[in-house]
Tab-separated table of C-alpha atoms in Angstrom:
chain	number	residue	atom	x	y	z
V	1	UNK	CA	126.757	95.976	128.619
V	2	UNK	CA	126.155	92.215	128.759
V	3	UNK	CA	127.834	89.706	126.471
V	4	UNK	CA	124.537	89.158	124.664
V	5	UNK	CA	124.175	92.884	124.008
V	6	UNK	CA	127.758	93.087	122.751
V	7	UNK	CA	127.052	90.252	120.296
V	8	UNK	CA	123.848	91.988	119.112
V	9	UNK	CA	125.797	95.240	118.708
V	10	UNK	CA	128.359	93.479	116.506
V	11	UNK	CA	125.626	91.709	114.511
V	12	UNK	CA	123.854	95.006	113.790
V	13	UNK	CA	127.122	96.501	112.493
V	14	UNK	CA	127.613	93.472	110.219
V	15	UNK	CA	124.030	93.707	108.966
V	16	UNK	CA	124.622	97.383	108.163
V	17	UNK	CA	127.730	96.496	106.162
V	18	UNK	CA	125.812	93.776	104.312
V	19	UNK	CA	122.953	96.161	103.462
V	20	UNK	CA	125.385	98.776	102.235
V	21	UNK	CA	127.144	96.161	100.120
V	22	UNK	CA	123.818	95.089	98.603
V	23	UNK	CA	122.923	98.720	97.841
V	24	UNK	CA	126.189	98.989	95.933
V	25	UNK	CA	125.290	96.161	93.526
V	26	UNK	CA	124.407	98.557	90.661
V	27	UNK	CA	126.831	101.333	91.604
V	28	UNK	CA	130.472	101.568	90.607
V	29	UNK	CA	132.849	102.098	93.501
V	30	UNK	CA	134.703	104.759	91.466
V	31	UNK	CA	131.455	106.789	91.143
V	32	UNK	CA	130.874	106.594	94.878
V	33	UNK	CA	134.447	107.711	95.630
V	34	UNK	CA	134.056	110.604	93.184
V	35	UNK	CA	130.838	111.716	94.911
V	36	UNK	CA	132.543	111.528	98.301
V	37	UNK	CA	135.250	113.891	97.024
V	38	UNK	CA	132.634	116.498	96.112
V	39	UNK	CA	130.803	116.508	99.464
V	40	UNK	CA	130.294	119.892	101.051
V	41	UNK	CA	131.694	119.007	104.472
V	42	UNK	CA	130.250	122.128	106.124
V	43	UNK	CA	126.667	121.036	105.378
V	44	UNK	CA	127.505	117.513	106.488
V	45	UNK	CA	128.848	118.941	109.731
V	46	UNK	CA	125.530	120.732	110.225
V	47	UNK	CA	123.742	117.401	109.764
V	48	UNK	CA	126.001	115.854	112.393
V	49	UNK	CA	125.386	118.783	114.726
V	50	UNK	CA	121.645	118.127	114.350
V	51	UNK	CA	121.919	114.651	115.851
V	52	UNK	CA	124.127	116.079	118.628
V	53	UNK	CA	121.488	118.730	119.369
V	54	UNK	CA	118.785	116.019	119.263
V	55	UNK	CA	120.623	114.160	122.027
V	56	UNK	CA	121.436	117.385	123.867
V	57	UNK	CA	117.786	118.487	123.995
V	58	UNK	CA	116.784	115.050	125.381
V	59	UNK	CA	119.509	115.524	127.976
V	60	UNK	CA	117.926	118.827	128.991
V	61	UNK	CA	114.493	117.217	129.146
V	62	UNK	CA	115.772	114.455	131.418
V	63	UNK	CA	117.559	116.925	133.685
V	64	UNK	CA	114.484	119.195	133.891
V	65	UNK	CA	112.234	116.289	134.924
V	66	UNK	CA	114.644	114.818	137.491
V	67	UNK	CA	116.166	118.034	138.900
V	68	UNK	CA	112.634	119.262	139.576
V	69	UNK	CA	112.457	116.763	142.423
V	70	UNK	CA	116.059	115.665	143.171
V	71	UNK	CA	119.117	117.877	143.717
V	72	UNK	CA	122.573	116.798	142.587
V	73	UNK	CA	121.520	115.160	139.280
V	74	UNK	CA	124.395	116.282	137.074
V	75	UNK	CA	124.495	117.038	133.376
V	76	UNK	CA	126.777	114.013	132.863
V	77	UNK	CA	124.168	111.734	134.443
V	78	UNK	CA	121.441	113.270	132.306
V	79	UNK	CA	123.553	112.844	129.130
V	80	UNK	CA	124.047	109.123	129.862
V	81	UNK	CA	120.261	108.576	129.628
V	82	UNK	CA	119.631	109.407	125.925
V	83	UNK	CA	122.932	107.849	124.844
V	84	UNK	CA	122.173	104.509	126.503
V	85	UNK	CA	118.625	104.796	125.144
V	86	UNK	CA	120.065	105.080	121.629
V	87	UNK	CA	122.151	101.957	122.197
V	88	UNK	CA	119.350	99.777	123.501
V	89	UNK	CA	116.784	101.129	121.044
V	90	UNK	CA	119.229	100.150	118.307
V	91	UNK	CA	119.880	96.557	119.408
V	92	UNK	CA	116.367	95.465	120.411
V	93	UNK	CA	113.286	94.704	118.256
V	94	UNK	CA	110.748	97.568	118.039
V	95	UNK	CA	113.196	99.673	120.164
V	96	UNK	CA	111.827	97.825	123.186
V	97	UNK	CA	115.033	98.080	125.194
V	98	UNK	CA	115.231	101.874	125.279
V	99	UNK	CA	112.969	102.420	128.306
V	100	UNK	CA	114.528	99.691	130.528
V	101	UNK	CA	117.976	100.966	129.504
V	102	UNK	CA	117.133	104.495	130.613
V	103	UNK	CA	115.658	103.214	133.881
V	104	UNK	CA	118.816	101.199	134.606
V	105	UNK	CA	121.229	104.116	134.137
V	106	UNK	CA	119.017	106.424	136.212
V	107	UNK	CA	118.921	103.862	139.026
V	108	UNK	CA	122.726	103.655	138.787
V	109	UNK	CA	122.892	107.273	139.915
V	110	UNK	CA	120.875	106.438	143.013
V	111	UNK	CA	117.417	107.568	141.843
V	112	UNK	CA	114.485	105.591	143.208
V	113	UNK	CA	113.040	103.216	140.596
V	114	UNK	CA	109.498	104.522	141.012
V	115	UNK	CA	110.601	108.144	140.657
V	116	UNK	CA	112.739	107.333	137.603
V	117	UNK	CA	109.886	105.368	136.013
V	118	UNK	CA	107.461	108.279	136.565
V	119	UNK	CA	109.844	110.744	134.875
V	120	UNK	CA	110.436	108.386	131.949
V	121	UNK	CA	106.702	107.803	131.542
V	122	UNK	CA	106.028	111.518	131.344
V	123	UNK	CA	108.911	111.995	128.881
V	124	UNK	CA	107.483	109.181	126.797
V	125	UNK	CA	103.952	110.691	126.842
V	126	UNK	CA	105.166	114.077	125.632
V	127	UNK	CA	107.477	112.520	123.027
V	128	UNK	CA	104.732	110.306	121.602
V	129	UNK	CA	102.304	113.201	121.578
V	130	UNK	CA	104.725	115.395	119.594
V	131	UNK	CA	105.394	112.547	117.160
V	132	UNK	CA	101.674	112.145	116.466
V	133	UNK	CA	101.204	115.890	115.938
V	134	UNK	CA	104.243	116.132	113.658
V	135	UNK	CA	103.140	113.075	111.726
V	136	UNK	CA	99.637	114.438	111.240
V	137	UNK	CA	101.134	117.650	109.765
V	138	UNK	CA	103.443	115.624	107.525
V	139	UNK	CA	100.481	113.619	106.234
V	140	UNK	CA	98.809	116.839	105.155
V	141	UNK	CA	101.977	118.019	103.374
V	142	UNK	CA	103.504	114.890	101.876
V	143	UNK	CA	101.007	112.007	101.842
V	144	UNK	CA	99.893	112.733	98.254
V	145	UNK	CA	103.510	112.546	97.187
V	146	UNK	CA	103.881	109.120	98.840
V	147	UNK	CA	100.737	107.841	97.070
V	148	UNK	CA	101.999	109.041	93.703
V	149	UNK	CA	105.549	107.732	94.054
V	150	UNK	CA	105.127	104.549	96.121
V	151	UNK	CA	101.500	103.628	96.789
V	152	UNK	CA	102.131	100.514	98.889
V	153	UNK	CA	104.273	102.532	101.321
V	154	UNK	CA	101.243	104.706	101.984
V	155	UNK	CA	99.638	101.776	103.807
V	156	UNK	CA	102.692	101.440	106.069
V	157	UNK	CA	102.521	105.171	106.733
V	158	UNK	CA	98.860	105.033	107.699
V	159	UNK	CA	99.323	101.902	109.779
V	160	UNK	CA	102.202	103.522	111.662
V	161	UNK	CA	100.094	106.604	112.313
V	162	UNK	CA	97.195	104.534	113.646
V	163	UNK	CA	99.489	102.613	116.019
V	164	UNK	CA	101.072	105.747	117.478
V	165	UNK	CA	97.668	107.457	117.654
V	166	UNK	CA	96.251	104.445	119.498
V	167	UNK	CA	99.148	104.563	121.958
V	168	UNK	CA	98.377	108.209	122.765
V	169	UNK	CA	94.571	108.214	122.688
V	170	UNK	CA	93.689	104.595	123.410
V	171	UNK	CA	96.355	104.135	126.028
V	172	UNK	CA	98.110	107.064	127.621
V	173	UNK	CA	95.263	109.597	127.644
V	174	UNK	CA	92.833	107.038	128.999
V	175	UNK	CA	95.277	106.204	131.786
V	176	UNK	CA	95.650	109.873	132.607
V	177	UNK	CA	91.961	110.772	132.685
V	178	UNK	CA	90.101	107.463	133.140
V	179	UNK	CA	92.382	105.163	135.188
V	180	UNK	CA	89.634	102.931	136.560
V	181	UNK	CA	88.142	102.398	133.117
V	182	UNK	CA	91.621	101.680	131.760
V	183	UNK	CA	92.200	99.015	134.423
V	184	UNK	CA	88.957	97.284	133.445
V	185	UNK	CA	89.850	97.506	129.759
V	186	UNK	CA	93.343	96.111	130.504
V	187	UNK	CA	91.787	93.120	132.277
V	188	UNK	CA	89.641	92.392	129.216
V	189	UNK	CA	92.630	92.669	126.862
V	190	UNK	CA	94.797	90.481	129.108
V	191	UNK	CA	92.158	87.806	129.652
V	192	UNK	CA	93.219	85.586	126.677
V	193	UNK	CA	96.733	85.441	128.152
V	194	UNK	CA	95.217	83.461	131.035
V	195	UNK	CA	94.827	80.491	128.701
V	196	UNK	CA	98.603	80.207	128.111
V	197	UNK	CA	100.198	80.905	131.511
V	198	UNK	CA	99.743	79.754	135.108
V	199	UNK	CA	97.277	81.394	137.474
V	200	UNK	CA	100.082	82.860	139.597
V	201	UNK	CA	101.859	84.435	136.639
V	202	UNK	CA	98.553	85.801	135.367
V	203	UNK	CA	97.803	87.349	138.759
V	204	UNK	CA	101.297	88.897	138.867
V	205	UNK	CA	100.823	90.283	135.359
V	206	UNK	CA	97.510	91.892	136.347
V	207	UNK	CA	99.094	93.388	139.468
V	208	UNK	CA	102.015	94.811	137.497
V	209	UNK	CA	99.681	96.313	134.925
V	210	UNK	CA	97.517	97.941	137.586
V	211	UNK	CA	100.595	99.334	139.320
V	212	UNK	CA	101.929	100.866	136.115
V	213	UNK	CA	98.533	102.463	135.402
V	214	UNK	CA	98.442	103.938	138.923
V	215	UNK	CA	102.020	105.251	138.588
V	216	UNK	CA	101.323	106.952	135.271
V	217	UNK	CA	98.070	108.439	136.582
V	218	UNK	CA	99.732	109.834	139.735
V	219	UNK	CA	102.631	111.254	137.677
V	220	UNK	CA	100.210	112.844	135.191
V	221	UNK	CA	98.317	114.514	138.077
V	222	UNK	CA	101.601	115.837	139.504
V	223	UNK	CA	102.916	117.111	136.187
V	224	UNK	CA	99.509	118.572	135.294
V	225	UNK	CA	99.733	120.846	138.314
V	226	UNK	CA	103.103	122.070	137.084
V	227	UNK	CA	102.020	123.442	133.705
V	228	UNK	CA	105.166	125.547	133.364
V	229	UNK	CA	107.303	122.438	133.639
V	230	UNK	CA	105.070	120.605	131.173
V	231	UNK	CA	105.242	123.476	128.700
V	232	UNK	CA	109.028	123.534	129.019
V	233	UNK	CA	109.235	119.792	128.272
V	234	UNK	CA	106.891	120.176	125.255
V	235	UNK	CA	109.001	123.012	123.776
V	236	UNK	CA	112.242	121.131	124.344
V	237	UNK	CA	110.767	117.962	122.738
V	238	UNK	CA	109.557	119.953	119.718
V	239	UNK	CA	113.069	121.385	119.222
V	240	UNK	CA	114.604	117.940	119.751
V	241	UNK	CA	112.494	116.343	116.990
V	242	UNK	CA	112.894	119.298	114.636
V	243	UNK	CA	116.686	118.916	114.589
V	244	UNK	CA	116.342	115.178	113.994
V	245	UNK	CA	113.907	115.611	111.121
V	246	UNK	CA	116.203	118.166	109.423
V	247	UNK	CA	119.124	115.770	109.053
V	248	UNK	CA	118.261	114.434	105.540
V	249	UNK	CA	117.843	117.997	104.260
V	250	UNK	CA	121.396	118.968	105.279
V	251	UNK	CA	122.747	115.701	103.846
V	252	UNK	CA	121.130	116.571	100.507
V	253	UNK	CA	122.671	120.051	100.658
V	254	UNK	CA	126.076	118.462	101.285
V	255	UNK	CA	125.619	116.399	98.105
V	256	UNK	CA	124.739	119.437	96.005
V	257	UNK	CA	120.929	119.224	95.957
V	258	UNK	CA	120.425	122.844	96.950
V	259	UNK	CA	116.923	123.214	95.485
V	260	UNK	CA	115.322	120.699	97.850
V	261	UNK	CA	112.120	121.828	99.564
V	262	UNK	CA	112.946	121.747	103.280
V	263	UNK	CA	109.283	121.371	104.355
V	264	UNK	CA	108.714	118.396	102.048
V	265	UNK	CA	112.032	116.743	103.014
V	266	UNK	CA	111.181	117.111	106.720
V	267	UNK	CA	107.684	115.686	106.092
V	268	UNK	CA	109.091	112.662	104.267
V	269	UNK	CA	111.604	112.036	107.028
V	270	UNK	CA	108.768	112.085	109.603
V	271	UNK	CA	107.053	109.378	107.565
V	272	UNK	CA	110.242	107.306	107.256
V	273	UNK	CA	110.684	107.383	111.038
V	274	UNK	CA	107.097	106.184	111.401
V	275	UNK	CA	107.628	103.359	108.898
V	276	UNK	CA	110.831	102.240	110.643
V	277	UNK	CA	108.918	101.786	113.908
V	278	UNK	CA	106.868	99.020	112.244
V	279	UNK	CA	109.847	96.802	111.435
V	280	UNK	CA	110.710	94.265	114.202
V	281	UNK	CA	114.390	94.078	113.249
V	282	UNK	CA	116.582	96.186	115.605
V	283	UNK	CA	117.084	99.655	114.152
V	284	UNK	CA	114.555	98.890	111.427
V	285	UNK	CA	117.500	97.581	109.370
V	286	UNK	CA	116.522	96.921	105.795
V	287	UNK	CA	113.197	98.716	106.129
V	288	UNK	CA	114.903	101.993	106.966
V	289	UNK	CA	117.158	101.913	103.895
V	290	UNK	CA	114.366	100.788	101.609
V	291	UNK	CA	112.040	103.532	102.842
V	292	UNK	CA	114.716	106.189	102.445
V	293	UNK	CA	115.512	105.117	98.899
V	294	UNK	CA	111.844	104.807	97.933
V	295	UNK	CA	110.823	108.257	99.175
V	296	UNK	CA	113.899	110.261	98.171
V	297	UNK	CA	114.708	108.764	94.754
V	298	UNK	CA	112.776	111.584	93.050
V	299	UNK	CA	115.019	114.157	94.717
V	300	UNK	CA	118.344	112.265	94.505
V	301	UNK	CA	118.472	111.087	90.907
V	302	UNK	CA	122.063	109.789	90.877
V	303	UNK	CA	122.325	106.132	92.016
V	304	UNK	CA	125.752	106.632	93.579
V	305	UNK	CA	124.642	109.766	95.455
V	306	UNK	CA	121.534	107.936	96.650
V	307	UNK	CA	123.671	105.195	98.172
V	308	UNK	CA	125.988	107.808	99.698
V	309	UNK	CA	123.057	109.827	101.101
V	310	UNK	CA	121.534	106.692	102.595
V	311	UNK	CA	124.875	105.688	104.115
V	312	UNK	CA	125.462	109.106	105.643
V	313	UNK	CA	121.897	109.217	106.965
V	314	UNK	CA	122.216	105.814	108.693
V	315	UNK	CA	125.678	106.653	110.054
V	316	UNK	CA	124.356	109.845	111.640
V	317	UNK	CA	120.893	108.759	112.810
V	318	UNK	CA	121.598	105.137	113.815
V	319	UNK	CA	125.241	104.013	114.024
V	320	UNK	CA	126.451	107.162	115.774
V	321	UNK	CA	123.936	106.484	118.557
V	322	UNK	CA	124.989	102.855	118.770
V	323	UNK	CA	128.693	103.687	119.056
V	324	UNK	CA	128.242	106.674	121.418
V	325	UNK	CA	125.797	104.718	123.581
V	326	UNK	CA	128.138	101.730	123.693
V	327	UNK	CA	131.018	103.981	124.791
V	328	UNK	CA	128.866	105.489	127.543
V	329	UNK	CA	127.606	102.124	128.781
V	330	UNK	CA	131.144	100.708	128.948
V	331	UNK	CA	133.255	103.708	129.995
V	332	UNK	CA	131.479	106.597	131.751
V	333	UNK	CA	130.674	105.983	135.420
V	334	UNK	CA	127.647	107.719	136.975
V	335	UNK	CA	127.694	110.348	139.706
V	336	UNK	CA	125.549	109.616	142.757
V	337	UNK	CA	122.559	111.611	143.960
V	338	UNK	CA	120.788	111.661	147.306
V	339	UNK	CA	117.233	110.454	146.657
V	340	UNK	CA	115.239	110.383	149.947
V	341	UNK	CA	112.941	107.716	148.460
V	342	UNK	CA	115.847	105.392	147.640
């Protein structure tokens, strides 16, 4: 991990402490300590196991996609991919560093960059597709609740859905089924960039874009012929997201809110994840906490328990990934594979 990334990592931890301190402004420390003493640690352990299973399922997905074409890709190498992804997603705006981080650790094992990029692109396509499907279902279940409780958040929810839907339909599916049309559309979209950069840089940008479109198209053709592999990845991704979305429910159970509707809680968490993706600050810091408090305040009526629930949720879903990913990036060394294309 570079010095700049280490600094960003430390800054994000400090921002988290500051946000937690601000959330405590109307809560007595004694009340928070009292609530901590009454936590059902078994339910909290289940919530922690959910994030571990989330990462484990992504490990399986990575191993399935790579081992299908390369022998010797170990479980340890596959586990490094989602952990480093968590780290770089958490320290870059809009989680933009996750994909390059995954590519880097896969290349460290000796996998050809083109092959690694193809696998990551297909993983991304399936993941985004499942997010859109889950979000559509959550809109049906919980959108009316969001309108009633926090109307302005409904616009963020819809905007987030439209962005992810556009990524799938307007981008990835067009690349997969209409690559030539997509190349022409990309040229039109990129044309205004020509006014701000040199002709050489613009030509390089066009070439890179065309190459990425071709790579995704070729990988989609290959994976489409292996429908059993694709189905396996879809099922694993569904399970991965399900465990992640269940985390707030088990946190609420640990705090004594045993009458919570699991379907509604999962639906609200899907929406929160979508809202977080719109905030440019790494990890959605600030926006994540505000969204959580806004959507769950009707379920968690105690101010001190709300702060505690929000803290536990961020520790499990965000800071655990940062710390575990940082440890992997700094400590665990990769095994090497024999990639004939390398």
